[in-house]
PDB file of C-alpha atoms in Angstrom:
ATOM      1  CA  MET A   1      29.296  28.248 -18.585  1.00  0.00           C
ATOM      2  CA  THR A   2      26.339  26.967 -20.611  1.00  0.00           C
ATOM      3  CA  LEU A   3      23.651  24.792 -19.077  1.00  0.00           C
ATOM      4  CA  LYS A   4      24.958  21.881 -21.138  1.00  0.00           C
ATOM      5  CA  GLU A   5      28.448  22.349 -19.695  1.00  0.00           C
ATOM      6  CA  LYS A   6      27.036  22.604 -16.191  1.00  0.00           C
ATOM      7  CA  ILE A   7      25.063  19.380 -16.611  1.00  0.00           C
ATOM      8  CA  LEU A   8      28.121  17.492 -17.843  1.00  0.00           C
ATOM      9  CA  ALA A   9      30.424  18.925 -15.170  1.00  0.00           C
ATOM     10  CA  GLU A  10      29.121  16.759 -12.341  1.00  0.00           C
ATOM     11  CA  HIS A  11      26.672  13.964 -11.604  1.00  0.00           C
ATOM     12  CA  SER A  12      25.121  14.101  -8.147  1.00  0.00           C
ATOM     13  CA  LYS A  13      21.720  14.696  -6.621  1.00  0.00           C
ATOM     14  CA  GLU A  14      22.784  18.104  -5.334  1.00  0.00           C
ATOM     15  CA  HIS A  15      23.999  19.097  -8.778  1.00  0.00           C
ATOM     16  CA  ALA A  16      20.820  17.840 -10.473  1.00  0.00           C
ATOM     17  CA  LEU A  17      18.758  19.861  -7.996  1.00  0.00           C
ATOM     18  CA  ALA A  18      20.837  22.980  -8.674  1.00  0.00           C
ATOM     19  CA  ILE A  19      20.355  22.535 -12.424  1.00  0.00           C
ATOM     20  CA  ALA A  20      16.608  22.090 -11.864  1.00  0.00           C
ATOM     21  CA  GLU A  21      16.501  25.236  -9.754  1.00  0.00           C
ATOM     22  CA  GLU A  22      18.263  27.195 -12.487  1.00  0.00           C
ATOM     23  CA  ALA A  23      15.929  25.772 -15.136  1.00  0.00           C
ATOM     24  CA  CYS A  24      12.883  26.841 -13.125  1.00  0.00           C
ATOM     25  CA  SER A  25      14.107  30.445 -13.057  1.00  0.00           C
ATOM     26  CA  SER A  26      12.731  31.187 -16.537  1.00  0.00           C
ATOM     27  CA  ALA A  27      11.013  29.645 -19.528  1.00  0.00           C
ATOM     28  CA  LYS A  28      14.210  30.203 -21.510  1.00  0.00           C
ATOM     29  CA  GLN A  29      16.290  28.206 -19.007  1.00  0.00           C
ATOM     30  CA  PHE A  30      13.682  25.447 -18.885  1.00  0.00           C
ATOM     31  CA  LYS A  31      13.740  25.242 -22.668  1.00  0.00           C
ATOM     32  CA  ALA A  32      17.536  24.928 -22.562  1.00  0.00           C
ATOM     33  CA  LEU A  33      17.200  22.045 -20.096  1.00  0.00           C
ATOM     34  CA  MET A  34      14.676  20.327 -22.350  1.00  0.00           C
ATOM     35  CA  GLU A  35      17.045  20.703 -25.297  1.00  0.00           C
ATOM     36  CA  CYS A  36      19.686  18.868 -23.254  1.00  0.00           C
ATOM     37  CA  TYR A  37      17.091  16.207 -22.394  1.00  0.00           C
ATOM     38  CA  LEU A  38      16.542  15.686 -26.131  1.00  0.00           C
ATOM     39  CA  ALA A  39      20.237  15.564 -26.979  1.00  0.00           C
ATOM     40  CA  ASP A  40      21.716  12.630 -28.866  1.00  0.00           C
ATOM     41  CA  ASP A  41      24.569  12.524 -26.336  1.00  0.00           C
ATOM     42  CA  TYR A  42      23.378   9.769 -23.983  1.00  0.00           C
ATOM     43  CA  ARG A  43      25.258  11.145 -20.967  1.00  0.00           C
ATOM     44  CA  LEU A  44      23.862  14.647 -21.452  1.00  0.00           C
ATOM     45  CA  SER A  45      20.285  13.442 -21.950  1.00  0.00           C
ATOM     46  CA  GLN A  46      20.574  11.029 -19.007  1.00  0.00           C
ATOM     47  CA  ARG A  47      21.801  13.717 -16.619  1.00  0.00           C
ATOM     48  CA  ALA A  48      19.378  16.319 -17.948  1.00  0.00           C
ATOM     49  CA  ALA A  49      16.508  13.863 -17.415  1.00  0.00           C
ATOM     50  CA  TRP A  50      17.117  13.796 -13.674  1.00  0.00           C
ATOM     51  CA  SER A  51      17.059  17.587 -13.509  1.00  0.00           C
ATOM     52  CA  VAL A  52      13.918  17.710 -15.668  1.00  0.00           C
ATOM     53  CA  SER A  53      12.263  15.394 -13.168  1.00  0.00           C
ATOM     54  CA  TRP A  54      13.190  17.634 -10.228  1.00  0.00           C
ATOM     55  CA  ALA A  55      12.181  20.783 -12.117  1.00  0.00           C
ATOM     56  CA  ALA A  56       8.801  19.293 -13.020  1.00  0.00           C
ATOM     57  CA  ARG A  57       8.141  18.561  -9.357  1.00  0.00           C
ATOM     58  CA  LYS A  58       9.163  22.061  -8.331  1.00  0.00           C
ATOM     59  CA  LYS A  59       7.153  23.858 -11.018  1.00  0.00           C
ATOM     60  CA  PRO A  60       4.697  21.462 -12.694  1.00  0.00           C
ATOM     61  CA  ALA A  61       3.325  24.203 -14.945  1.00  0.00           C
ATOM     62  CA  MET A  62       6.685  24.504 -16.684  1.00  0.00           C
ATOM     63  CA  ILE A  63       6.586  20.905 -17.937  1.00  0.00           C
ATOM     64  CA  GLN A  64       3.095  21.250 -19.448  1.00  0.00           C
ATOM     65  CA  PRO A  65       4.297  22.591 -22.834  1.00  0.00           C
ATOM     66  CA  TYR A  66       6.731  19.672 -23.025  1.00  0.00           C
ATOM     67  CA  ILE A  67       4.454  16.739 -22.249  1.00  0.00           C
ATOM     68  CA  HIS A  68       4.497  15.783 -25.914  1.00  0.00           C
ATOM     69  CA  VAL A  69       8.304  15.642 -25.658  1.00  0.00           C
ATOM     70  CA  LEU A  70       8.145  13.257 -22.699  1.00  0.00           C
ATOM     71  CA  VAL A  71       5.611  11.033 -24.432  1.00  0.00           C
ATOM     72  CA  ARG A  72       7.610  10.934 -27.649  1.00  0.00           C
ATOM     73  CA  ARG A  73      10.907  10.348 -25.860  1.00  0.00           C
ATOM     74  CA  MET A  74       9.610   7.415 -23.840  1.00  0.00           C
ATOM     75  CA  GLN A  75       8.614   5.675 -27.063  1.00  0.00           C
ATOM     76  CA  GLU A  76      11.901   6.136 -28.904  1.00  0.00           C
ATOM     77  CA  PRO A  77      14.107   3.074 -29.379  1.00  0.00           C
ATOM     78  CA  ASN A  78      17.615   3.048 -27.929  1.00  0.00           C
ATOM     79  CA  VAL A  79      16.957   5.796 -25.393  1.00  0.00           C
ATOM     80  CA  HIS A  80      18.865   5.487 -22.125  1.00  0.00           C
ATOM     81  CA  PRO A  81      16.616   3.967 -19.409  1.00  0.00           C
ATOM     82  CA  ALA A  82      17.244   7.018 -17.182  1.00  0.00           C
ATOM     83  CA  VAL A  83      15.567   9.216 -19.781  1.00  0.00           C
ATOM     84  CA  ILE A  84      12.517   6.940 -19.901  1.00  0.00           C
ATOM     85  CA  ARG A  85      12.474   6.496 -16.119  1.00  0.00           C
ATOM     86  CA  ASN A  86      12.340  10.229 -15.528  1.00  0.00           C
ATOM     87  CA  ALA A  87       9.670  10.724 -18.203  1.00  0.00           C
ATOM     88  CA  VAL A  88       7.351   8.161 -16.601  1.00  0.00           C
ATOM     89  CA  ARG A  89       8.207   9.497 -13.129  1.00  0.00           C
ATOM     90  CA  ILE A  90       6.947  12.910 -14.224  1.00  0.00           C
ATOM     91  CA  LEU A  91       3.894  11.527 -16.013  1.00  0.00           C
ATOM     92  CA  GLN A  92       2.804   9.562 -12.944  1.00  0.00           C
ATOM     93  CA  GLU A  93       2.638  12.795 -10.945  1.00  0.00           C
ATOM     94  CA  ILE A  94       0.699  15.013 -13.353  1.00  0.00           C
ATOM     95  CA  ASP A  95      -2.635  15.027 -15.114  1.00  0.00           C
ATOM     96  CA  ILE A  96      -1.825  13.767 -18.584  1.00  0.00           C
ATOM     97  CA  PRO A  97      -3.789  15.571 -21.305  1.00  0.00           C
ATOM     98  CA  GLU A  98      -6.289  13.291 -22.990  1.00  0.00           C
ATOM     99  CA  ILE A  99      -4.624  13.667 -26.389  1.00  0.00           C
ATOM    100  CA  PHE A 100      -1.672  11.629 -25.056  1.00  0.00           C
ATOM    101  CA  HIS A 101      -3.600   8.902 -23.233  1.00  0.00           C
ATOM    102  CA  GLY A 102      -3.390   6.350 -26.036  1.00  0.00           C
ATOM    103  CA  ASP A 103       0.350   6.718 -26.580  1.00  0.00           C
ATOM    104  CA  VAL A 104       1.047   6.698 -22.850  1.00  0.00           C
ATOM    105  CA  MET A 105      -1.092   3.605 -22.257  1.00  0.00           C
ATOM    106  CA  HIS A 106       0.563   1.782 -25.137  1.00  0.00           C
ATOM    107  CA  ALA A 107       4.058   2.618 -23.881  1.00  0.00           C
ATOM    108  CA  CYS A 108       3.269   1.761 -20.253  1.00  0.00           C
ATOM    109  CA  PHE A 109       1.692  -1.572 -21.161  1.00  0.00           C
ATOM    110  CA  SER A 110       4.772  -2.348 -23.280  1.00  0.00           C
ATOM    111  CA  PHE A 111       7.045  -1.505 -20.349  1.00  0.00           C
ATOM    112  CA  ILE A 112       5.234  -3.726 -17.852  1.00  0.00           C
ATOM    113  CA  GLU A 113       4.979  -6.605 -20.325  1.00  0.00           C
ATOM    114  CA  ASN A 114       8.720  -6.605 -21.051  1.00  0.00           C
ATOM    115  CA  TYR A 115      10.760  -8.554 -18.511  1.00  0.00           C
ATOM    116  CA  ALA A 116      13.869  -6.529 -19.420  1.00  0.00           C
ATOM    117  CA  THR A 117      12.313  -3.179 -18.469  1.00  0.00           C
ATOM    118  CA  PRO A 118      14.003  -1.727 -15.365  1.00  0.00           C
ATOM    119  CA  ALA A 119      11.972  -1.984 -12.148  1.00  0.00           C
ATOM    120  CA  ALA A 120      11.431   1.745 -11.622  1.00  0.00           C
ATOM    121  CA  ILE A 121      10.027   2.194 -15.131  1.00  0.00           C
ATOM    122  CA  LYS A 122       7.604  -0.653 -14.524  1.00  0.00           C
ATOM    123  CA  ALA A 123       6.552   0.714 -11.133  1.00  0.00           C
ATOM    124  CA  PHE A 124       5.925   4.206 -12.493  1.00  0.00           C
ATOM    125  CA  SER A 125       4.085   2.717 -15.484  1.00  0.00           C
ATOM    126  CA  LEU A 126       1.796   0.794 -13.151  1.00  0.00           C
ATOM    127  CA  THR A 127       0.937   4.013 -11.330  1.00  0.00           C
ATOM    128  CA  ILE A 128       0.162   5.788 -14.600  1.00  0.00           C
ATOM    129  CA  LEU A 129      -2.023   2.927 -15.800  1.00  0.00           C
ATOM    130  CA  ALA A 130      -3.842   2.763 -12.459  1.00  0.00           C
ATOM    131  CA  LYS A 131      -4.671   6.462 -12.775  1.00  0.00           C
ATOM    132  CA  LEU A 132      -5.868   5.968 -16.336  1.00  0.00           C
ATOM    133  CA  THR A 133      -8.274   3.194 -15.266  1.00  0.00           C
ATOM    134  CA  LYS A 134     -10.448   5.957 -13.800  1.00  0.00           C
ATOM    135  CA  THR A 135     -10.976   7.317 -17.308  1.00  0.00           C
ATOM    136  CA  TYR A 136     -10.733   3.975 -19.112  1.00  0.00           C
ATOM    137  CA  PRO A 137     -12.115   1.288 -16.781  1.00  0.00           C
ATOM    138  CA  ALA A 138     -11.911  -1.278 -19.591  1.00  0.00           C
ATOM    139  CA  ILE A 139      -8.114  -1.473 -19.254  1.00  0.00           C
ATOM    140  CA  LEU A 140      -8.301  -2.652 -15.645  1.00  0.00           C
ATOM    141  CA  GLY A 141      -8.932  -6.286 -16.594  1.00  0.00           C
ATOM    142  CA  GLU A 142      -5.959  -6.411 -18.943  1.00  0.00           C
ATOM    143  CA  LEU A 143      -3.771  -4.669 -16.384  1.00  0.00           C
ATOM    144  CA  LYS A 144      -4.697  -7.145 -13.651  1.00  0.00           C
ATOM    145  CA  LEU A 145      -4.092 -10.069 -16.000  1.00  0.00           C
ATOM    146  CA  ILE A 146      -0.578  -8.854 -16.835  1.00  0.00           C
ATOM    147  CA  ILE A 147       0.175  -8.312 -13.145  1.00  0.00           C
ATOM    148  CA  GLU A 148      -0.994 -11.817 -12.246  1.00  0.00           C
ATOM    149  CA  GLU A 149       0.996 -13.392 -15.098  1.00  0.00           C
ATOM    150  CA  ARG A 150       4.216 -11.664 -14.047  1.00  0.00           C
ATOM    151  CA  TRP A 151       3.795 -11.711 -10.291  1.00  0.00           C
ATOM    152  CA  GLU A 152       6.263 -14.492  -9.479  1.00  0.00           C
ATOM    153  CA  ASN A 153       9.093 -12.957 -11.496  1.00  0.00           C
ATOM    154  CA  GLU A 154       8.718  -9.321 -10.525  1.00  0.00           C
ATOM    155  CA  THR A 155      10.501  -7.030  -8.092  1.00  0.00           C
ATOM    156  CA  PRO A 156       9.213  -5.748  -4.744  1.00  0.00           C
ATOM    157  CA  ALA A 157       8.643  -2.305  -6.336  1.00  0.00           C
ATOM    158  CA  PHE A 158       6.403  -3.862  -8.991  1.00  0.00           C
ATOM    159  CA  LYS A 159       4.522  -5.942  -6.432  1.00  0.00           C
ATOM    160  CA  SER A 160       3.983  -2.993  -4.110  1.00  0.00           C
ATOM    161  CA  ARG A 161       2.327  -0.930  -6.828  1.00  0.00           C
ATOM    162  CA  ALA A 162       0.559  -3.947  -8.295  1.00  0.00           C
ATOM    163  CA  LYS A 163      -1.136  -4.810  -4.974  1.00  0.00           C
ATOM    164  CA  GLN A 164      -2.900  -1.467  -5.059  1.00  0.00           C
ATOM    165  CA  ILE A 165      -4.174  -2.179  -8.557  1.00  0.00           C
ATOM    166  CA  LEU A 166      -5.309  -5.715  -7.733  1.00  0.00           C
ATOM    167  CA  ALA A 167      -7.373  -4.252  -4.896  1.00  0.00           C
ATOM    168  CA  LEU A 168      -9.367  -2.063  -7.346  1.00  0.00           C
TER     169      LEU A 168
END
């Protein structure tokens, strides 16, 4: 059974973890998982995204060659929110290479400014932006302004992360 077939066979946390474990066994397997993540089939890419997230936590070095893929994917129109959510989840937990800072900041600001963005994507984006304020302190003012403007209409997840930023 191919990795693609395995991913599509079931959708559960246990299964996603097993796929991640298999992907972490070799660079070839990890590449196969990333190919599923990039698939046009929304169900395949959605399910692969969860496993990519788990694999990146297990072996962060394996995601490094694919950071450009995550950054590109989170900017593509009509991508399933699960794919974006898992990309920003990964990016919040790693050191993002400087070459991607501009694209990541732009995407994350767009996510937090859009009322339709799912809560988890906004929360992870806030964490990424907070980390980037250490390198780019000039963005802190804009970030705080957006938080204050949206405060009343945002979710508890947004507010929890935003409180930490407002305290900076």
